[in-house]
Amino acid sequence: MIAALRFEFDKIVRRPAFWWATVAAAAMAIVFGYVIPYLVGPASGGDDTASGQGEQGYSVPLDVLLPERMVENAISGFPLFYLALALVLGALVAGSEYDWGTIRSVALWGPGRIRMLSAKAAVLVAMLIVVALAAFAASAVSAWTIALIENESAAPPPITEVIRGIGAAWLILAVGAVLGLAGATVARSSGAVIGAGLVYLFVVELLLRNFVSSSTVIETTAKALPGTNAGSLAGGFAETAEGAPGVNDLVGTWQAVGVLAVWLVA
């Protein structure tokens, strides 16, 4: 098994898709978490709207963009966008073996297929901490930059909160990657799984959560889904994160952790 883990680690660090996903995670944290909200400006009050300056657009209070609240800002994008990114990465990692026809060679001359898939999943899940750290590092740099520009406090968040946030982000990424990897392994292709997975995350789960109040069956089903629990895990960090896409409060934090752990190992 050690040889299989080394083999898969060597492949993942040489795979451009992994490093592009890491860059994409950092870029999304900067652009969607800080640049766009900062350029739009602080949230306007009722006086601005009443004075005829137009409807209030997408914006957040300035204090949300400062370092002290970096964790809640960074984690707010994980339940939907980063979960989708991880799903795509997992599908590419597994599906490429079939697309390139290397799965047969690995199964015949390398470790067995089951051992290879187990090693691939373990290495990918472990390496996703790099993606989570990239997103949080980009958020930290952006937050401190805004604090410097605005001459505001640059006090960092508590280290325990940062560790909890990175752990939650890693768990969300791990579940998305395993779902993509499992789907591509079953379908023996990455393209179909990526398309179906994105539709599921951006359409099916969001629609189900919109109708949880109309049916107990829908509510029970939604509470068992990975996207819902990822959103509840992110929503547990701060109330302001609940306005982000995919973030919700349908289940408690520990229930969300438990359900995501089940999805991870199932």
PDB file of C-alpha atoms in Angstrom:
ATOM      1  CA  MET A   1       0.000   0.000   0.000  1.00  0.00           C
ATOM      2  CA  ILE A   2       2.917   2.350   0.723  1.00  0.00           C
ATOM      3  CA  ALA A   3       4.158   1.901  -2.829  1.00  0.00           C
ATOM      4  CA  ALA A   4       0.688   2.686  -4.191  1.00  0.00           C
ATOM      5  CA  LEU A   5       0.480   5.853  -2.069  1.00  0.00           C
ATOM      6  CA  ARG A   6       3.876   7.015  -3.296  1.00  0.00           C
ATOM      7  CA  PHE A   7       2.871   6.244  -6.867  1.00  0.00           C
ATOM      8  CA  GLU A   8      -0.348   8.279  -6.591  1.00  0.00           C
ATOM      9  CA  PHE A   9       1.387  11.121  -4.765  1.00  0.00           C
ATOM     10  CA  ASP A  10       3.944  11.385  -7.538  1.00  0.00           C
ATOM     11  CA  LYS A  11       1.130  11.529 -10.098  1.00  0.00           C
ATOM     12  CA  ILE A  12      -0.935  14.145  -8.277  1.00  0.00           C
ATOM     13  CA  VAL A  13       1.977  16.566  -7.771  1.00  0.00           C
ATOM     14  CA  ARG A  14       2.806  16.284 -11.483  1.00  0.00           C
ATOM     15  CA  ARG A  15      -0.801  16.799 -12.556  1.00  0.00           C
ATOM     16  CA  PRO A  16      -1.435  20.376 -13.813  1.00  0.00           C
ATOM     17  CA  ALA A  17      -5.145  20.123 -12.925  1.00  0.00           C
ATOM     18  CA  PHE A  18      -4.334  19.998  -9.217  1.00  0.00           C
ATOM     19  CA  TRP A  19      -2.204  23.128  -9.289  1.00  0.00           C
ATOM     20  CA  TRP A  20      -4.686  24.944 -11.518  1.00  0.00           C
ATOM     21  CA  ALA A  21      -7.381  24.091  -8.969  1.00  0.00           C
ATOM     22  CA  THR A  22      -5.162  25.518  -6.228  1.00  0.00           C
ATOM     23  CA  VAL A  23      -4.663  28.730  -8.203  1.00  0.00           C
ATOM     24  CA  ALA A  24      -8.388  28.904  -8.939  1.00  0.00           C
ATOM     25  CA  ALA A  25      -9.192  28.547  -5.226  1.00  0.00           C
ATOM     26  CA  ALA A  26      -6.909  31.449  -4.353  1.00  0.00           C
ATOM     27  CA  ALA A  27      -8.248  33.565  -7.224  1.00  0.00           C
ATOM     28  CA  MET A  28     -11.884  32.969  -6.217  1.00  0.00           C
ATOM     29  CA  ALA A  29     -11.093  33.929  -2.636  1.00  0.00           C
ATOM     30  CA  ILE A  30      -9.563  37.213  -3.765  1.00  0.00           C
ATOM     31  CA  VAL A  31     -12.018  38.201  -6.498  1.00  0.00           C
ATOM     32  CA  PHE A  32     -15.346  37.059  -5.074  1.00  0.00           C
ATOM     33  CA  GLY A  33     -14.491  37.378  -1.406  1.00  0.00           C
ATOM     34  CA  TYR A  34     -12.798  40.777  -1.438  1.00  0.00           C
ATOM     35  CA  VAL A  35     -12.282  42.601  -4.748  1.00  0.00           C
ATOM     36  CA  ILE A  36     -15.898  42.666  -5.912  1.00  0.00           C
ATOM     37  CA  PRO A  37     -17.427  43.509  -2.492  1.00  0.00           C
ATOM     38  CA  TYR A  38     -14.784  46.183  -1.911  1.00  0.00           C
ATOM     39  CA  LEU A  39     -15.230  47.815  -5.323  1.00  0.00           C
ATOM     40  CA  VAL A  40     -19.000  47.818  -4.967  1.00  0.00           C
ATOM     41  CA  GLY A  41     -18.564  49.596  -1.670  1.00  0.00           C
ATOM     42  CA  PRO A  42     -19.929  49.175   1.843  1.00  0.00           C
ATOM     43  CA  ALA A  43     -23.537  48.152   2.327  1.00  0.00           C
ATOM     44  CA  SER A  44     -25.757  51.176   1.892  1.00  0.00           C
ATOM     45  CA  GLY A  45     -28.409  52.047   4.404  1.00  0.00           C
ATOM     46  CA  GLY A  46     -32.011  52.998   3.923  1.00  0.00           C
ATOM     47  CA  ASP A  47     -31.147  56.692   3.446  1.00  0.00           C
ATOM     48  CA  ASP A  48     -29.211  55.981   0.239  1.00  0.00           C
ATOM     49  CA  THR A  49     -32.051  54.008  -1.258  1.00  0.00           C
ATOM     50  CA  ALA A  50     -34.624  56.552  -0.217  1.00  0.00           C
ATOM     51  CA  SER A  51     -32.608  59.415  -1.707  1.00  0.00           C
ATOM     52  CA  GLY A  52     -32.959  57.976  -5.162  1.00  0.00           C
ATOM     53  CA  GLN A  53     -29.499  56.502  -5.621  1.00  0.00           C
ATOM     54  CA  GLY A  54     -30.951  53.185  -6.760  1.00  0.00           C
ATOM     55  CA  GLU A  55     -31.540  49.851  -5.179  1.00  0.00           C
ATOM     56  CA  GLN A  56     -28.976  48.368  -2.843  1.00  0.00           C
ATOM     57  CA  GLY A  57     -26.663  46.062  -4.795  1.00  0.00           C
ATOM     58  CA  TYR A  58     -24.425  43.239  -3.734  1.00  0.00           C
ATOM     59  CA  SER A  59     -22.216  44.649  -1.022  1.00  0.00           C
ATOM     60  CA  VAL A  60     -21.069  43.905   2.501  1.00  0.00           C
ATOM     61  CA  PRO A  61     -20.086  46.033   5.486  1.00  0.00           C
ATOM     62  CA  LEU A  62     -16.431  47.006   5.480  1.00  0.00           C
ATOM     63  CA  ASP A  63     -15.758  45.238   8.773  1.00  0.00           C
ATOM     64  CA  VAL A  64     -16.554  41.882   7.134  1.00  0.00           C
ATOM     65  CA  LEU A  65     -13.590  42.446   4.795  1.00  0.00           C
ATOM     66  CA  LEU A  66     -11.125  43.072   7.618  1.00  0.00           C
ATOM     67  CA  PRO A  67      -8.694  40.453   8.981  1.00  0.00           C
ATOM     68  CA  GLU A  68     -10.623  39.830  12.202  1.00  0.00           C
ATOM     69  CA  ARG A  69     -13.508  38.329  10.189  1.00  0.00           C
ATOM     70  CA  MET A  70     -11.363  36.645   7.554  1.00  0.00           C
ATOM     71  CA  VAL A  71     -12.440  33.113   8.463  1.00  0.00           C
ATOM     72  CA  GLU A  72     -16.167  33.659   8.002  1.00  0.00           C
ATOM     73  CA  ASN A  73     -15.534  35.453   4.714  1.00  0.00           C
ATOM     74  CA  ALA A  74     -13.227  32.728   3.398  1.00  0.00           C
ATOM     75  CA  ILE A  75     -15.442  29.795   4.402  1.00  0.00           C
ATOM     76  CA  SER A  76     -18.588  31.306   2.867  1.00  0.00           C
ATOM     77  CA  GLY A  77     -17.569  30.298  -0.654  1.00  0.00           C
ATOM     78  CA  PHE A  78     -16.840  26.653   0.106  1.00  0.00           C
ATOM     79  CA  PRO A  79     -20.359  25.127   0.275  1.00  0.00           C
ATOM     80  CA  LEU A  80     -21.062  25.803  -3.388  1.00  0.00           C
ATOM     81  CA  PHE A  81     -18.181  27.083  -5.496  1.00  0.00           C
ATOM     82  CA  TYR A  82     -15.287  25.262  -3.853  1.00  0.00           C
ATOM     83  CA  LEU A  83     -17.338  22.102  -3.455  1.00  0.00           C
ATOM     84  CA  ALA A  84     -17.946  22.216  -7.205  1.00  0.00           C
ATOM     85  CA  LEU A  85     -14.254  22.882  -7.842  1.00  0.00           C
ATOM     86  CA  ALA A  86     -13.285  19.839  -5.772  1.00  0.00           C
ATOM     87  CA  LEU A  87     -15.854  17.676  -7.558  1.00  0.00           C
ATOM     88  CA  VAL A  88     -14.390  18.672 -10.931  1.00  0.00           C
ATOM     89  CA  LEU A  89     -10.861  17.964  -9.687  1.00  0.00           C
ATOM     90  CA  GLY A  90     -11.846  14.538  -8.368  1.00  0.00           C
ATOM     91  CA  ALA A  91     -13.554  13.657 -11.636  1.00  0.00           C
ATOM     92  CA  LEU A  92     -10.509  14.732 -13.650  1.00  0.00           C
ATOM     93  CA  VAL A  93      -8.095  12.768 -11.464  1.00  0.00           C
ATOM     94  CA  ALA A  94     -10.067   9.526 -11.801  1.00  0.00           C
ATOM     95  CA  GLY A  95     -11.567  10.012 -15.254  1.00  0.00           C
ATOM     96  CA  SER A  96      -8.257  10.786 -16.919  1.00  0.00           C
ATOM     97  CA  GLU A  97      -7.074   7.245 -16.177  1.00  0.00           C
ATOM     98  CA  TYR A  98      -9.896   5.955 -18.383  1.00  0.00           C
ATOM     99  CA  ASP A  99      -9.711   8.767 -20.944  1.00  0.00           C
ATOM    100  CA  TRP A 100      -6.009   8.117 -21.510  1.00  0.00           C
ATOM    101  CA  GLY A 101      -6.298   4.335 -21.251  1.00  0.00           C
ATOM    102  CA  THR A 102      -3.716   4.104 -18.442  1.00  0.00           C
ATOM    103  CA  ILE A 103      -6.027   2.265 -16.055  1.00  0.00           C
ATOM    104  CA  ARG A 104      -5.332  -1.089 -17.703  1.00  0.00           C
ATOM    105  CA  SER A 105      -1.566  -0.679 -17.523  1.00  0.00           C
ATOM    106  CA  VAL A 106      -1.720   0.356 -13.883  1.00  0.00           C
ATOM    107  CA  ALA A 107      -3.999  -2.558 -13.010  1.00  0.00           C
ATOM    108  CA  LEU A 108      -1.819  -5.074 -14.844  1.00  0.00           C
ATOM    109  CA  TRP A 109       1.684  -3.907 -14.000  1.00  0.00           C
ATOM    110  CA  GLY A 110       1.221  -1.739 -10.953  1.00  0.00           C
ATOM    111  CA  PRO A 111      -0.851  -2.149  -7.802  1.00  0.00           C
ATOM    112  CA  GLY A 112      -4.259  -3.799  -8.035  1.00  0.00           C
ATOM    113  CA  ARG A 113      -7.182  -1.675  -9.166  1.00  0.00           C
ATOM    114  CA  ILE A 114      -8.866  -1.515  -5.746  1.00  0.00           C
ATOM    115  CA  ARG A 115      -5.597  -0.662  -4.048  1.00  0.00           C
ATOM    116  CA  MET A 116      -4.866   1.950  -6.703  1.00  0.00           C
ATOM    117  CA  LEU A 117      -8.272   3.630  -6.295  1.00  0.00           C
ATOM    118  CA  SER A 118      -7.954   3.612  -2.503  1.00  0.00           C
ATOM    119  CA  ALA A 119      -4.488   5.164  -2.706  1.00  0.00           C
ATOM    120  CA  LYS A 120      -5.684   7.729  -5.242  1.00  0.00           C
ATOM    121  CA  ALA A 121      -8.565   8.796  -2.996  1.00  0.00           C
ATOM    122  CA  ALA A 122      -6.359   8.957   0.117  1.00  0.00           C
ATOM    123  CA  VAL A 123      -3.670  11.040  -1.576  1.00  0.00           C
ATOM    124  CA  LEU A 124      -6.149  13.392  -3.225  1.00  0.00           C
ATOM    125  CA  VAL A 125      -8.027  13.966   0.040  1.00  0.00           C
ATOM    126  CA  ALA A 126      -4.791  14.646   1.904  1.00  0.00           C
ATOM    127  CA  MET A 127      -3.486  17.009  -0.770  1.00  0.00           C
ATOM    128  CA  LEU A 128      -6.669  19.089  -0.673  1.00  0.00           C
ATOM    129  CA  ILE A 129      -5.318  20.757   2.446  1.00  0.00           C
ATOM    130  CA  VAL A 130      -3.069  22.651   0.022  1.00  0.00           C
ATOM    131  CA  VAL A 131      -6.131  23.998  -1.799  1.00  0.00           C
ATOM    132  CA  ALA A 132      -7.780  25.025   1.470  1.00  0.00           C
ATOM    133  CA  LEU A 133      -4.600  26.743   2.682  1.00  0.00           C
ATOM    134  CA  ALA A 134      -4.275  28.590  -0.637  1.00  0.00           C
ATOM    135  CA  ALA A 135      -7.802  29.973  -0.318  1.00  0.00           C
ATOM    136  CA  PHE A 136      -7.294  31.053   3.290  1.00  0.00           C
ATOM    137  CA  ALA A 137      -3.867  32.549   2.574  1.00  0.00           C
ATOM    138  CA  ALA A 138      -5.316  34.561  -0.313  1.00  0.00           C
ATOM    139  CA  SER A 139      -8.162  35.728   1.933  1.00  0.00           C
ATOM    140  CA  ALA A 140      -5.721  36.754   4.665  1.00  0.00           C
ATOM    141  CA  VAL A 141      -3.555  38.770   2.277  1.00  0.00           C
ATOM    142  CA  SER A 142      -6.629  40.455   0.787  1.00  0.00           C
ATOM    143  CA  ALA A 143      -8.067  41.286   4.206  1.00  0.00           C
ATOM    144  CA  TRP A 144      -4.827  42.801   5.465  1.00  0.00           C
ATOM    145  CA  THR A 145      -4.455  44.789   2.233  1.00  0.00           C
ATOM    146  CA  ILE A 146      -7.917  46.299   2.646  1.00  0.00           C
ATOM    147  CA  ALA A 147      -7.190  47.078   6.302  1.00  0.00           C
ATOM    148  CA  LEU A 148      -4.006  48.874   5.245  1.00  0.00           C
ATOM    149  CA  ILE A 149      -5.768  50.855   2.507  1.00  0.00           C
ATOM    150  CA  GLU A 150      -8.656  51.853   4.772  1.00  0.00           C
ATOM    151  CA  ASN A 151      -6.416  52.467   7.788  1.00  0.00           C
ATOM    152  CA  GLU A 152      -8.496  50.012   9.810  1.00  0.00           C
ATOM    153  CA  SER A 153      -7.555  47.491  12.460  1.00  0.00           C
ATOM    154  CA  ALA A 154      -5.462  44.584  11.172  1.00  0.00           C
ATOM    155  CA  ALA A 155      -6.031  42.431  14.240  1.00  0.00           C
ATOM    156  CA  PRO A 156      -6.054  38.774  13.159  1.00  0.00           C
ATOM    157  CA  PRO A 157      -8.807  36.304  14.024  1.00  0.00           C
ATOM    158  CA  PRO A 158      -8.196  33.835  16.866  1.00  0.00           C
ATOM    159  CA  ILE A 159      -5.852  31.047  15.807  1.00  0.00           C
ATOM    160  CA  THR A 160      -8.353  28.446  16.979  1.00  0.00           C
ATOM    161  CA  GLU A 161     -10.970  29.906  14.656  1.00  0.00           C
ATOM    162  CA  VAL A 162      -8.508  29.819  11.750  1.00  0.00           C
ATOM    163  CA  ILE A 163      -7.712  26.168  12.420  1.00  0.00           C
ATOM    164  CA  ARG A 164     -11.418  25.311  12.650  1.00  0.00           C
ATOM    165  CA  GLY A 165     -12.089  27.172   9.420  1.00  0.00           C
ATOM    166  CA  ILE A 166      -9.309  25.426   7.513  1.00  0.00           C
ATOM    167  CA  GLY A 167     -10.489  22.072   8.853  1.00  0.00           C
ATOM    168  CA  ALA A 168     -14.069  22.750   7.763  1.00  0.00           C
ATOM    169  CA  ALA A 169     -12.881  23.905   4.340  1.00  0.00           C
ATOM    170  CA  TRP A 170     -10.768  20.763   3.929  1.00  0.00           C
ATOM    171  CA  LEU A 171     -13.703  18.519   4.878  1.00  0.00           C
ATOM    172  CA  ILE A 172     -15.966  20.201   2.317  1.00  0.00           C
ATOM    173  CA  LEU A 173     -13.306  19.898  -0.381  1.00  0.00           C
ATOM    174  CA  ALA A 174     -12.646  16.257   0.509  1.00  0.00           C
ATOM    175  CA  VAL A 175     -16.311  15.310   0.159  1.00  0.00           C
ATOM    176  CA  GLY A 176     -16.569  17.045  -3.220  1.00  0.00           C
ATOM    177  CA  ALA A 177     -13.411  15.393  -4.526  1.00  0.00           C
ATOM    178  CA  VAL A 178     -14.463  11.917  -3.404  1.00  0.00           C
ATOM    179  CA  LEU A 179     -17.866  12.355  -5.041  1.00  0.00           C
ATOM    180  CA  GLY A 180     -16.206  13.364  -8.308  1.00  0.00           C
ATOM    181  CA  LEU A 181     -13.663  10.577  -8.096  1.00  0.00           C
ATOM    182  CA  ALA A 182     -16.308   7.935  -7.354  1.00  0.00           C
ATOM    183  CA  GLY A 183     -18.578   9.174 -10.123  1.00  0.00           C
ATOM    184  CA  ALA A 184     -15.805   9.196 -12.719  1.00  0.00           C
ATOM    185  CA  THR A 185     -14.719   5.718 -11.653  1.00  0.00           C
ATOM    186  CA  VAL A 186     -18.233   4.356 -12.103  1.00  0.00           C
ATOM    187  CA  ALA A 187     -18.835   6.222 -15.375  1.00  0.00           C
ATOM    188  CA  ARG A 188     -15.248   5.601 -16.584  1.00  0.00           C
ATOM    189  CA  SER A 189     -15.172   9.147 -17.881  1.00  0.00           C
ATOM    190  CA  SER A 190     -14.780  12.630 -16.440  1.00  0.00           C
ATOM    191  CA  GLY A 191     -16.865  14.796 -18.788  1.00  0.00           C
ATOM    192  CA  ALA A 192     -20.288  13.361 -18.021  1.00  0.00           C
ATOM    193  CA  VAL A 193     -19.631  13.338 -14.285  1.00  0.00           C
ATOM    194  CA  ILE A 194     -18.484  16.963 -14.277  1.00  0.00           C
ATOM    195  CA  GLY A 195     -21.619  18.056 -16.144  1.00  0.00           C
ATOM    196  CA  ALA A 196     -23.980  16.010 -13.990  1.00  0.00           C
ATOM    197  CA  GLY A 197     -22.216  17.047 -10.792  1.00  0.00           C
ATOM    198  CA  LEU A 198     -22.418  20.757 -11.534  1.00  0.00           C
ATOM    199  CA  VAL A 199     -26.103  20.493 -12.419  1.00  0.00           C
ATOM    200  CA  TYR A 200     -26.700  18.602  -9.186  1.00  0.00           C
ATOM    201  CA  LEU A 201     -24.910  21.165  -7.007  1.00  0.00           C
ATOM    202  CA  PHE A 202     -26.116  24.356  -8.698  1.00  0.00           C
ATOM    203  CA  VAL A 203     -29.661  23.264  -9.544  1.00  0.00           C
ATOM    204  CA  VAL A 204     -30.947  20.155  -7.769  1.00  0.00           C
ATOM    205  CA  GLU A 205     -29.723  20.841  -4.247  1.00  0.00           C
ATOM    206  CA  LEU A 206     -30.575  24.550  -4.379  1.00  0.00           C
ATOM    207  CA  LEU A 207     -34.096  23.765  -5.578  1.00  0.00           C
ATOM    208  CA  LEU A 208     -34.607  21.194  -2.835  1.00  0.00           C
ATOM    209  CA  ARG A 209     -33.494  23.666  -0.156  1.00  0.00           C
ATOM    210  CA  ASN A 210     -35.943  26.237  -1.498  1.00  0.00           C
ATOM    211  CA  PHE A 211     -38.834  23.840  -0.849  1.00  0.00           C
ATOM    212  CA  VAL A 212     -37.827  22.380   2.532  1.00  0.00           C
ATOM    213  CA  SER A 213     -40.644  24.229   4.274  1.00  0.00           C
ATOM    214  CA  SER A 214     -43.328  22.716   2.040  1.00  0.00           C
ATOM    215  CA  SER A 215     -42.643  19.023   2.705  1.00  0.00           C
ATOM    216  CA  THR A 216     -41.106  17.010   5.520  1.00  0.00           C
ATOM    217  CA  VAL A 217     -39.873  14.478   2.977  1.00  0.00           C
ATOM    218  CA  ILE A 218     -37.992  17.166   1.061  1.00  0.00           C
ATOM    219  CA  GLU A 219     -36.626  18.594   4.293  1.00  0.00           C
ATOM    220  CA  THR A 220     -35.393  15.200   5.495  1.00  0.00           C
ATOM    221  CA  THR A 221     -33.841  14.487   2.100  1.00  0.00           C
ATOM    222  CA  ALA A 222     -32.139  17.878   1.930  1.00  0.00           C
ATOM    223  CA  LYS A 223     -30.648  17.451   5.402  1.00  0.00           C
ATOM    224  CA  ALA A 224     -28.871  14.292   4.245  1.00  0.00           C
ATOM    225  CA  LEU A 225     -27.264  15.830   1.149  1.00  0.00           C
ATOM    226  CA  PRO A 226     -23.612  16.914   1.016  1.00  0.00           C
ATOM    227  CA  GLY A 227     -24.246  20.444  -0.225  1.00  0.00           C
ATOM    228  CA  THR A 228     -26.774  21.203   2.497  1.00  0.00           C
ATOM    229  CA  ASN A 229     -24.457  20.007   5.250  1.00  0.00           C
ATOM    230  CA  ALA A 230     -21.500  21.849   3.736  1.00  0.00           C
ATOM    231  CA  GLY A 231     -23.608  25.018   3.812  1.00  0.00           C
ATOM    232  CA  SER A 232     -24.627  24.439   7.418  1.00  0.00           C
ATOM    233  CA  LEU A 233     -21.015  23.828   8.414  1.00  0.00           C
ATOM    234  CA  ALA A 234     -19.994  27.143   6.849  1.00  0.00           C
ATOM    235  CA  GLY A 235     -23.018  28.903   8.313  1.00  0.00           C
ATOM    236  CA  GLY A 236     -21.945  27.917  11.800  1.00  0.00           C
ATOM    237  CA  PHE A 237     -19.012  30.319  11.721  1.00  0.00           C
ATOM    238  CA  ALA A 238     -20.990  33.565  11.614  1.00  0.00           C
ATOM    239  CA  GLU A 239     -24.426  34.923  10.835  1.00  0.00           C
ATOM    240  CA  THR A 240     -23.066  37.152   8.076  1.00  0.00           C
ATOM    241  CA  ALA A 241     -21.947  34.082   6.108  1.00  0.00           C
ATOM    242  CA  GLU A 242     -25.568  32.987   5.735  1.00  0.00           C
ATOM    243  CA  GLY A 243     -26.123  35.426   2.877  1.00  0.00           C
ATOM    244  CA  ALA A 244     -23.575  33.664   0.686  1.00  0.00           C
ATOM    245  CA  PRO A 245     -24.751  31.192  -1.995  1.00  0.00           C
ATOM    246  CA  GLY A 246     -25.152  27.696  -0.604  1.00  0.00           C
ATOM    247  CA  VAL A 247     -24.793  28.709   3.050  1.00  0.00           C
ATOM    248  CA  ASN A 248     -27.728  27.700   5.259  1.00  0.00           C
ATOM    249  CA  ASP A 249     -28.722  26.805   8.811  1.00  0.00           C
ATOM    250  CA  LEU A 250     -30.823  23.703   8.178  1.00  0.00           C
ATOM    251  CA  VAL A 251     -28.729  21.482  10.451  1.00  0.00           C
ATOM    252  CA  GLY A 252     -26.371  22.002  13.370  1.00  0.00           C
ATOM    253  CA  THR A 253     -22.616  22.188  13.010  1.00  0.00           C
ATOM    254  CA  TRP A 254     -21.834  18.782  14.508  1.00  0.00           C
ATOM    255  CA  GLN A 255     -24.570  17.094  12.523  1.00  0.00           C
ATOM    256  CA  ALA A 256     -23.104  18.655   9.389  1.00  0.00           C
ATOM    257  CA  VAL A 257     -19.648  17.341  10.303  1.00  0.00           C
ATOM    258  CA  GLY A 258     -21.049  13.858  10.921  1.00  0.00           C
ATOM    259  CA  VAL A 259     -23.011  13.691   7.672  1.00  0.00           C
ATOM    260  CA  LEU A 260     -20.071  14.971   5.627  1.00  0.00           C
ATOM    261  CA  ALA A 261     -17.811  12.411   7.294  1.00  0.00           C
ATOM    262  CA  VAL A 262     -20.247   9.675   6.280  1.00  0.00           C
ATOM    263  CA  TRP A 263     -20.228  10.939   2.681  1.00  0.00           C
ATOM    264  CA  LEU A 264     -16.434  10.997   2.781  1.00  0.00           C
ATOM    265  CA  VAL A 265     -15.972   7.377   3.833  1.00  0.00           C
ATOM    266  CA  ALA A 266     -19.073   5.825   2.267  1.00  0.00           C
TER     267      ALA A 266
END
